[in-house]
Coordinates of C-alpha atoms and ligand atoms in Angstrom, one line a residue:
Chain G
X1 CA -6.3 -7.2 -34.4
X2 CA -3.3 -5.3 -35.7
X3 CA -1.5 -5.5 -32.5
X4 CA -1.0 -8.7 -30.6
X5 CA -1.2 -8.9 -26.9
X6 CA 2.6 -9.2 -26.7
X7 CA 3.0 -5.7 -28.2
X8 CA 0.8 -3.8 -25.8
X9 CA 2.4 -0.8 -24.1
X10 CA 1.7 -0.2 -20.4
X11 CA -0.7 2.6 -21.2
X12 CA -2.8 0.2 -23.3
X13 CA -3.4 -2.3 -20.5
X14 CA -6.8 -2.3 -18.8
X15 CA -6.8 -0.9 -15.2
X16 CA -5.5 -3.5 -12.8
X17 CA -4.4 -5.6 -15.8
X18 CA -8.1 -6.7 -16.0
X19 CA -8.9 -9.0 -18.9
X20 CA -12.1 -7.9 -20.6
X21 CA -12.2 -10.3 -23.5
X22 CA -13.2 -13.7 -22.0
X23 CA -11.3 -16.7 -23.3
X24 CA -8.3 -14.9 -24.6
X25 CA -5.9 -17.5 -23.2
X26 CA -6.3 -19.2 -26.6
X27 CA -4.0 -16.5 -27.9
X28 CA -1.3 -17.8 -25.7
X29 CA 1.4 -19.9 -27.4
X30 CA 2.2 -22.6 -24.9
X31 CA 4.0 -24.3 -27.9
X32 CA 6.9 -22.0 -27.0
X33 CA 7.7 -24.2 -24.0
X34 CA 8.2 -27.3 -26.1
X35 CA 11.6 -29.1 -26.3
X36 CA 10.2 -32.5 -27.5
X37 CA 7.4 -33.1 -29.8
X38 CA 4.9 -36.0 -30.3
X39 CA 5.1 -37.9 -33.6
X40 CA 2.3 -40.5 -34.3
X41 CA 3.1 -43.7 -36.1
X42 CA -0.2 -44.2 -38.0
X43 CA 0.6 -47.9 -38.5
X44 CA 0.3 -48.4 -34.7
X45 CA -2.5 -46.0 -34.1
X46 CA -5.9 -47.6 -33.4
X47 CA -7.8 -44.2 -33.4
X48 CA -8.9 -44.7 -29.8
X49 CA -8.6 -41.0 -28.9
X50 CA -6.9 -41.6 -25.5
X51 CA -4.2 -39.0 -26.4
X52 CA -7.0 -36.5 -27.2
X53 CA -8.6 -37.1 -23.8
X54 CA -5.4 -36.9 -21.8
X55 CA -3.7 -33.9 -23.4
X56 CA -3.7 -31.2 -20.6
X57 CA -3.6 -28.4 -23.1
X58 CA -6.4 -29.6 -25.4
X59 CA -3.8 -29.4 -28.1
X60 CA -4.9 -32.6 -29.9
X61 CA -7.6 -32.6 -32.5
X62 CA -9.2 -35.3 -34.7
X63 CA -8.2 -35.2 -38.3
X64 CA -10.6 -36.0 -41.2
X65 CA -9.3 -39.5 -41.6
X66 CA -10.0 -40.2 -37.9
X67 CA -6.4 -40.0 -36.7
X68 CA -5.3 -37.6 -33.9
X69 CA -2.7 -34.9 -34.2
X70 CA -1.3 -32.2 -31.9
X71 CA -1.5 -28.5 -32.8
X72 CA 2.1 -27.3 -32.4
X73 CA 0.9 -23.7 -31.4
X74 CA -0.4 -25.2 -28.1
X75 CA 1.5 -28.5 -27.6
X76 CA 3.9 -27.9 -24.8
X77 CA 5.8 -31.2 -25.2
X78 CA 4.8 -32.8 -21.9
X79 CA 4.7 -36.3 -23.3
X80 CA 1.5 -37.3 -21.5
X81 CA -0.1 -38.4 -24.8
X82 CA 2.9 -40.7 -25.5
X83 CA 2.7 -42.1 -22.0
X84 CA -1.0 -42.8 -22.2
X85 CA -1.2 -44.2 -25.8
X86 CA -2.2 -47.9 -25.4
X87 CA -0.3 -49.0 -28.5
X88 CA 2.9 -46.9 -28.0
X89 CA 2.1 -45.2 -31.3
X90 CA 3.4 -41.8 -30.1
X91 CA 7.1 -41.1 -29.9
X92 CA 8.5 -37.9 -28.4
X93 CA 11.3 -36.6 -30.6
X94 CA 13.7 -33.8 -29.8
X95 CA 12.9 -30.4 -31.3
X96 CA 15.8 -29.1 -33.3
X97 CA 17.0 -25.6 -33.6
Chain W
X1 CA -19.8 23.4 11.7
X2 CA -19.8 19.8 13.0
X3 CA -20.2 18.7 16.5
X4 CA -16.9 18.6 18.6
X5 CA -16.9 15.8 21.1
X6 CA -14.3 14.1 23.3
X7 CA -13.9 10.5 22.2
X8 CA -11.3 7.7 22.1
X9 CA -9.6 8.0 18.7
X10 CA -10.4 4.4 17.8
X11 CA -14.1 5.1 18.3
X12 CA -14.1 8.4 16.4
X13 CA -12.2 6.5 13.6
X14 CA -15.0 4.0 13.5
X15 CA -17.6 6.8 13.4
X16 CA -15.7 8.2 10.4
X17 CA -15.9 4.9 8.7
X18 CA -19.7 4.9 9.4
X19 CA -19.9 8.4 7.8
X20 CA -18.1 7.1 4.8
X21 CA -21.0 4.6 4.5
X22 CA -18.9 1.6 3.8
X23 CA -20.6 -1.6 2.5
X24 CA -18.4 -4.2 4.2
X25 CA -16.1 -4.4 7.1
X26 CA -14.0 -7.6 7.1
X27 CA -11.6 -7.7 10.0
X28 CA -9.9 -9.9 12.6
X29 CA -9.2 -8.4 16.1
X30 CA -5.6 -7.6 17.0
X31 CA -4.3 -5.2 19.6
X32 CA -4.2 -2.2 19.3
X33 CA -6.6 -2.1 16.4
X34 CA -9.4 -3.9 18.4
X35 CA -11.5 -0.9 19.5
X36 CA -12.0 0.4 16.0
X37 CA -13.4 -2.9 14.8
X38 CA -15.4 -3.6 17.9
X39 CA -17.1 -0.2 17.6
X40 CA -17.9 -0.9 14.0
X41 CA -19.4 -4.2 14.9
X42 CA -21.6 -2.4 17.4
X43 CA -22.6 0.2 14.8
X44 CA -23.6 -2.5 12.3
X45 CA -25.4 -4.5 15.0
X46 CA -27.5 -1.7 16.3
X47 CA -28.5 -0.6 12.8
X48 CA -26.6 2.6 12.7
X49 CA -24.5 1.4 9.8
X50 CA -26.0 -0.6 7.0
X51 CA -23.1 -2.8 6.1
X52 CA -22.0 -6.4 6.1
X53 CA -19.7 -7.1 9.1
X54 CA -17.7 -10.2 8.3
X55 CA -15.8 -11.6 11.3
X56 CA -13.2 -13.5 9.3
X57 CA -11.0 -16.2 10.7
X58 CA -7.7 -14.5 9.8
X59 CA -6.3 -11.3 8.4
X60 CA -5.4 -13.2 5.2
X61 CA -9.2 -13.7 4.9
X62 CA -9.9 -10.1 5.9
X63 CA -8.0 -8.7 2.9
X64 CA -9.2 -11.5 0.6
X65 CA -12.9 -10.6 1.5
X66 CA -12.1 -6.9 1.1
X67 CA -10.7 -7.7 -2.4
X68 CA -13.9 -9.5 -3.4
X69 CA -16.1 -6.7 -2.0
X70 CA -14.2 -4.1 -3.8
X71 CA -14.1 -6.1 -7.0
X72 CA -17.9 -6.2 -7.2
X73 CA -18.0 -2.4 -6.8
X74 CA -18.7 -2.1 -3.1
X75 CA -16.9 0.0 -0.5
X76 CA -14.6 -2.1 1.7
X77 CA -12.9 -1.3 5.0
X78 CA -10.5 -3.2 7.0
X79 CA -8.1 -2.6 9.9
X80 CA -5.2 -4.4 11.4
X81 CA -1.8 -4.1 13.2
X82 CA 1.7 -5.7 12.9
X83 CA 1.4 -9.5 12.9
X84 CA -2.0 -9.2 11.4
X85 CA -0.6 -7.2 8.6
X86 CA 2.1 -9.8 8.0
X87 CA -0.6 -12.5 7.7
X88 CA -2.5 -10.5 5.1
X89 CA 0.7 -9.5 3.3
X90 CA 0.2 -11.7 0.2
X91 CA -3.2 -10.1 -0.6
X92 CA -2.0 -6.6 0.4
X93 CA 0.3 -6.6 -2.7
X94 CA -2.3 -8.2 -4.9
X95 CA -5.1 -5.7 -4.3
X96 CA -2.8 -2.9 -5.2
X97 CA -1.9 -4.5 -8.5
X98 CA -5.7 -5.1 -9.1
X99 CA -6.3 -1.4 -8.4
X100 CA -9.0 -2.1 -5.8
X101 CA -9.6 1.0 -3.7
X102 CA -9.8 -0.6 -0.3
X103 CA -9.2 1.6 2.8
X104 CA -7.3 0.1 5.7
X105 CA -6.4 1.7 9.0
X106 CA -3.1 0.4 10.3
X107 CA -2.9 0.8 14.1
X108 CA 0.9 0.8 14.1
X109 CA 2.5 -1.8 16.3
X110 CA 6.0 -3.4 16.4
X111 CA 6.7 -6.4 14.4
X112 CA 7.6 -9.2 16.8
X113 CA 10.0 -10.4 18.1
X114 CA 10.6 -10.1 20.9
X115 CA 6.8 -10.2 21.1
X116 CA 5.4 -6.7 21.5
X117 CA 2.0 -5.2 21.4
X118 CA 3.2 -1.6 21.6
X119 CA 3.7 1.1 19.0
X120 CA 6.3 1.7 16.4
X121 CA 6.4 1.8 12.6
X122 CA 8.1 -1.5 11.8
X123 CA 4.8 -2.9 10.6
X124 CA 4.1 -0.4 7.9
X125 CA 7.7 -0.3 6.9
X126 CA 7.6 -4.0 6.2
X127 CA 5.1 -3.4 3.5
X128 CA 6.4 0.0 2.3
X129 CA 6.8 -1.3 -1.2
X130 CA 3.3 -2.9 -1.5
X131 CA 1.9 -0.2 -3.9
X132 CA -0.7 1.3 -1.6
X133 CA -1.1 5.0 -0.9
X134 CA 0.2 5.5 2.6
X135 CA -0.5 8.4 4.9
X136 CA 0.3 9.1 8.6
X137 CA -1.9 10.9 11.1
X138 CA -0.8 13.2 13.9
X139 CA -3.9 13.2 16.0
X140 CA -7.5 12.0 16.2
X141 CA -9.0 14.8 14.1
X142 CA -6.6 13.9 11.3
X143 CA -7.6 10.2 11.6
X144 CA -11.3 11.2 11.3
X145 CA -10.8 13.5 8.3
X146 CA -8.4 11.2 6.6
X147 CA -10.9 8.3 6.5
X148 CA -13.2 10.4 4.3
X149 CA -10.2 11.7 2.4
X150 CA -9.1 8.1 1.9
X151 CA -12.2 6.9 0.1
X152 CA -12.3 10.1 -2.0
X153 CA -8.8 9.6 -3.2
X154 CA -8.7 5.8 -3.5
X155 CA -11.9 5.6 -5.5
X156 CA -11.1 8.5 -7.8
X157 CA -11.0 7.0 -11.3
X158 CA -7.7 8.7 -11.9
X159 CA -6.2 6.8 -8.9
X160 CA -8.1 3.6 -8.1
X161 CA -5.6 2.4 -5.5
X162 CA -5.9 1.1 -2.0
X163 CA -4.9 3.4 0.9
X164 CA -3.5 2.9 4.3
X165 CA -4.0 5.4 7.1
X166 CA -1.3 4.9 9.7
X167 CA -2.2 5.7 13.3
X168 CA 0.1 5.1 16.2
X169 CA -1.1 2.2 18.3
X170 CA -2.1 3.2 21.9
X171 CA -0.4 6.6 21.6
X172 CA -3.3 7.6 19.3
X173 CA -5.7 4.7 19.2
X174 CA -6.4 4.6 22.9
X175 CA -6.4 8.3 23.9
X176 CA -9.4 10.5 24.2
X177 CA -9.2 13.6 22.1
X178 CA -11.7 16.3 21.0
X179 CA -12.8 15.5 17.5
X180 CA -15.1 17.5 15.3
X181 CA -17.5 15.3 13.4
X182 CA -18.7 16.1 9.9
X183 CA -22.2 17.1 9.1
X184 CA -24.0 14.6 6.8
X185 CA -24.2 17.3 4.2
X186 CA -20.5 17.9 4.2
X187 CA -19.8 14.2 3.6
X188 CA -22.3 14.2 0.7
X189 CA -20.6 17.2 -0.8
X190 CA -17.1 15.8 -0.4
X191 CA -17.4 12.1 -1.0
X192 CA -19.1 10.9 -4.2
X193 CA -20.5 7.3 -4.6
X194 CA -18.0 4.7 -5.6
X195 CA -18.0 4.3 -9.4
X196 CA -15.7 1.4 -10.3
X197 CA -14.2 1.0 -13.8
X198 CA -14.8 -2.8 -14.0
X199 CA -16.7 -5.0 -11.6
X200 CA -17.3 -8.7 -11.2
X201 CA -20.7 -9.2 -12.7
X202 CA -22.2 -12.2 -14.5
X203 CA -23.6 -10.1 -17.3
X204 CA -20.2 -8.4 -18.0
X205 CA -17.6 -11.1 -17.5
X206 CA -14.0 -10.0 -16.9
X207 CA -11.0 -11.6 -15.3
X208 CA -9.3 -9.7 -12.4
X209 CA -6.0 -10.9 -11.0
X210 CA -5.0 -13.0 -13.9
X211 CA -1.6 -14.3 -14.8
X212 CA 0.9 -11.8 -16.1
X213 CA 3.4 -13.6 -18.4
X214 CA 6.9 -12.2 -18.6
X215 CA 6.1 -10.3 -21.8
X216 CA 3.4 -8.2 -20.0
X217 CA 4.5 -8.3 -16.3
X218 CA 6.8 -5.2 -16.5
X219 CA 4.2 -3.2 -18.4
X220 CA 1.6 -4.2 -15.8
X221 CA 3.9 -3.0 -13.0
X222 CA 4.5 0.4 -14.7
X223 CA 0.8 0.7 -15.2
X224 CA 0.5 0.2 -11.4
X225 CA 3.4 2.5 -10.3
X226 CA 2.6 5.4 -12.6
X227 CA -0.9 6.1 -11.2
X228 CA 0.6 5.9 -7.7
X229 CA 3.2 8.5 -8.5
X230 CA 0.5 10.6 -10.3
X231 CA -1.9 10.2 -7.4
X232 CA -0.1 13.0 -5.5
X233 CA -1.9 15.6 -7.6
X234 CA -5.3 14.1 -6.7
X235 CA -4.2 13.8 -3.0
X236 CA -3.3 17.4 -2.9
X237 CA -6.6 18.4 -4.5
X238 CA -8.6 16.2 -2.1
X239 CA -6.9 17.7 0.9
X240 CA -7.5 21.2 -0.4
X241 CA -11.2 20.5 -1.0
X242 CA -11.5 18.8 2.4
X243 CA -10.3 22.1 3.8
X244 CA -12.8 24.0 1.8
X245 CA -15.6 21.8 3.2
X246 CA -14.6 21.5 6.9
X247 CA -12.0 24.2 7.3
X248 CA -9.0 22.0 8.1
X249 CA -6.3 22.1 5.4
X250 CA -3.8 19.3 5.1
X251 CA -0.6 19.0 3.0
X252 CA 1.7 16.1 2.1
X253 CA 4.4 17.7 4.1
X254 CA 3.5 19.9 7.1
X255 CA 5.9 22.5 8.6
X256 CA 6.0 24.3 11.9
X257 CA 8.1 27.4 13.0
X258 CA 10.2 27.4 9.9
X259 CA 11.2 31.1 10.1
X260 CA 15.0 31.2 9.6
X261 CA 15.3 27.7 11.1
X262 CA 18.8 26.4 10.7
X263 CA 17.9 22.9 12.0
X264 CA 14.8 21.0 11.2
X265 CA 13.3 18.0 13.0
X266 CA 11.7 15.5 10.6
X267 CA 8.9 13.3 12.0
X268 CA 6.1 10.9 11.0
X269 CA 2.9 10.2 12.9
X270 CA 2.2 11.3 16.4
X271 CA 5.8 12.3 17.2
X272 CA 5.0 15.5 15.3
X273 CA 2.9 16.9 18.2
X274 CA 5.5 16.2 20.8
X275 CA 8.3 17.6 18.7
X276 CA 6.3 20.8 18.0
X277 CA 6.4 21.4 21.8
X278 CA 10.1 20.7 21.8
X279 CA 10.6 23.2 19.0
X280 CA 8.7 25.8 21.1
X281 CA 10.9 25.1 24.1
X282 CA 14.2 25.2 22.1
X283 CA 13.1 28.4 20.4
X284 CA 12.6 29.9 23.8
X285 CA 16.1 28.9 24.6
X286 CA 17.3 30.8 21.5
X287 CA 17.9 27.8 19.2
X288 CA 17.1 28.2 15.6
X289 CA 14.9 25.1 15.0
X290 CA 11.7 24.1 13.2
X291 CA 9.8 21.0 12.3
X292 CA 8.8 19.1 9.1
X293 CA 6.2 16.4 9.4
X294 CA 5.8 13.9 6.7
X295 CA 2.1 13.1 6.3
X296 CA 2.2 11.4 2.9
X297 CA 4.6 8.5 2.8
X298 CA 3.7 6.9 -0.5
X299 CA 3.9 8.3 -3.1
X300 CA 6.8 10.0 -1.3
X301 CA 6.4 13.8 -1.7
X302 CA 9.9 14.5 -3.0
X303 CA 9.3 18.0 -4.4
X304 CA 7.4 19.2 -1.3
X305 CA 10.1 17.8 0.9
X306 CA 12.9 19.4 -1.0
X307 CA 11.1 22.7 -0.9
X308 CA 10.4 22.5 2.9
X309 CA 14.1 21.8 3.7
X310 CA 15.7 24.0 1.1
X311 CA 16.9 26.7 3.6
X312 CA 17.9 24.3 6.3
X313 CA 21.5 23.6 7.3
X314 CA 20.8 20.5 9.4
X315 CA 18.1 17.9 9.5
X316 CA 17.4 15.6 12.4
X317 CA 15.3 12.7 11.1
X318 CA 13.4 10.7 13.6
X319 CA 12.6 7.2 12.7
X320 CA 10.4 4.8 14.5
X321 CA 11.5 1.7 12.6
X322 CA 14.7 0.0 11.7
X323 CA 16.1 -1.0 8.3
X324 CA 18.3 -3.8 9.5
X325 CA 21.7 -3.6 8.1
X326 CA 20.8 -0.5 6.2
X327 CA 21.8 3.2 6.5
X328 CA 19.4 4.3 9.3
X329 CA 15.7 4.2 9.4
X330 CA 13.4 4.1 6.3
X331 CA 12.4 7.8 6.5
X332 CA 16.1 8.9 6.7
X333 CA 17.0 6.7 3.8
X334 CA 14.3 8.2 1.6
X335 CA 15.2 11.8 2.7
X336 CA 18.9 11.3 2.0
X337 CA 18.0 10.0 -1.5
X338 CA 15.6 12.9 -2.0
X339 CA 18.2 15.5 -1.2
X340 CA 21.2 13.7 -2.8
X341 CA 21.2 15.8 -5.9
X342 CA 20.3 19.1 -4.3
X343 CA 22.7 22.1 -4.2
X344 CA 22.7 23.1 -0.6
X345 CA 22.7 19.7 0.9
X346 CA 22.0 19.9 4.7
X347 CA 23.7 17.7 7.2
X348 CA 21.4 14.8 8.0
X349 CA 21.5 13.0 11.3
X350 CA 19.1 10.2 12.0
X351 CA 17.9 8.9 15.4
X352 CA 15.9 5.7 15.8
X353 CA 13.8 5.8 18.9
X354 CA 10.4 5.0 20.4
X355 CA 10.5 1.4 19.4
X356 CA 7.8 -0.8 20.9
X357 CA 6.1 2.1 22.6
X358 CA 9.1 3.3 24.6
X359 CA 8.3 6.9 25.6
X360 CA 10.2 9.6 23.9
X361 CA 9.6 12.7 26.0
X362 CA 10.2 16.4 25.4
X363 CA 13.5 16.1 27.3
X364 CA 14.6 13.1 25.2
X365 CA 14.0 15.2 22.0
X366 CA 16.0 18.0 23.6
X367 CA 18.9 15.6 24.2
X368 CA 18.5 14.4 20.6
X369 CA 18.8 17.9 19.4
X370 CA 22.0 18.7 21.4
X371 CA 23.5 15.3 20.5
X372 CA 22.7 16.1 16.8
X373 CA 24.4 19.5 17.0
X374 CA 27.5 17.9 18.6
X375 CA 27.7 15.2 15.9
X376 CA 27.3 17.7 13.1
X377 CA 30.1 19.8 14.6
X378 CA 32.4 16.9 14.9
X379 CA 31.7 15.3 11.6
X380 CA 29.4 17.4 9.3
X381 CA 28.5 15.2 6.4
X382 CA 28.8 11.8 8.0
X383 CA 25.8 9.7 6.9
X384 CA 25.3 7.9 10.1
X385 CA 22.4 7.0 12.4
X386 CA 22.1 6.3 16.1
X387 CA 19.7 4.4 18.3
X388 CA 18.6 6.8 20.9
X389 CA 18.5 5.9 24.6
X390 CA 19.7 2.3 24.2
X391 CA 21.6 1.1 27.3
X392 CA 25.1 0.0 26.5
X393 CA 25.2 2.0 23.2
Ligands
LIG401 S1 3.0 -33.6 -25.7 FE1 1.6 -33.0 -24.0 S2 0.8 -31.1 -24.8 FE2 1.7 -32.1 -26.6 S3 0.0 -33.1 -27.5 FE3 1.0 -34.6 -26.1 S4 -0.2 -34.4 -24.2 FE4 -0.7 -32.6 -25.5
LIG402 S1 -3.8 -42.7 -28.0 FE1 -2.4 -43.6 -29.4 S2 -3.7 -45.1 -30.5 FE2 -5.1 -43.8 -29.4 S3 -5.6 -42.2 -30.9 FE3 -3.8 -41.4 -29.8 S4 -2.1 -42.1 -31.0 FE4 -3.8 -43.3 -31.7

């Protein structure tokens, strides 16, 4: 797609702003909302996947070595993963300019 | 030619909805809309109209059901008045943005309070900016014809917008008038089947009424307003073709006895018929007066209005609604802004009257005329308005 959804003119919208490509919400960058970001301390992480289950944006994925990481395109910085992590392995750090 | 019969306007309106062969009627009873919906329920019950009649639990549901009906590609009708319109307000705005061609008859009634069941235009004016096409009717025949016109315009793929037919509560809804019904053949000729652009269907999934993030919301709004503005062309064509089929021609702005008229009354809805008699009487008395009736309210027919009033020196705009704290009634406000840039700007006076069904008789309109002439003489370009006939004013 040469044009992203953010560049569409009013003439290019479907009638009634109907969405005809199912699942296109994955193009939406909720990462834009983030002011703090989760950082995992791998020494404390027990690879339980609780953060993965609780993330409301399904932003967390499992890496090849079995740890869990957040995709910064989607992570909105809510801090739920840090709150739920049983070993306090996740710290929320300020995003810098 | 169709059959001409005497019938209560509400019942003939329901008969027109039957002729439009709607698929679903979702409505909640409210005075003075009740007879329209009651008669439709009878027509469905006795098998004359093959449609779903859904007696919903509120007007909010009436419009929500109509949204769903229209979204699957079926023809939806609903009908309400004043407080009922307020209750459905949320969905009224949404269906316009979703471009669902629902048709609604609004039996105009005052917005409470004080509590009132009688007629004025404060209900429709409260949703003036909801994005629907809005027309007014002068009489029962217009109501009948405009129901078929409404589906024809609303469902046109160039338009795809919902449409409100305003009819004055009691003053029109409850009177018996001669109405010429259409022949089935004429309906067939005039009103094609509804062919939606997108529909809710499991085999062709789409999302209607989704979120519009700030980066797309303004574009979505322009994509909604442009077709409303452009719909005027389709509206004019549909009225012209209606005339070709049944012999009655309608225009966005209707005029009466305009020859050399210095002063023009401007009205909306059933006032037009009364004022036409006033114009006759005043003409007999030697006054130079005519009448302009605004039939199309949204999109506002700016060009047609400017043309109709281009020779006039004075306008007397009659409003049946209040814009609290504003500069007169909603019709006068739009007319002033329509004529603001013109060269020969007429003097514009504005009278608010007929609230909550208070009678405005031929004599009252004569008084209004003389009062307007007095005011214009005293203070020509003053942009004021007046409540007519209010004790203590
Ligand atoms: S901060 Fe919130 S959005 Fe980001 S990964 Fe953690 S739970 Fe998910
Ligand atoms: S919840 Fe904590 S311990 Fe469990 S996988 Fe996530 S970061 Fe590791």
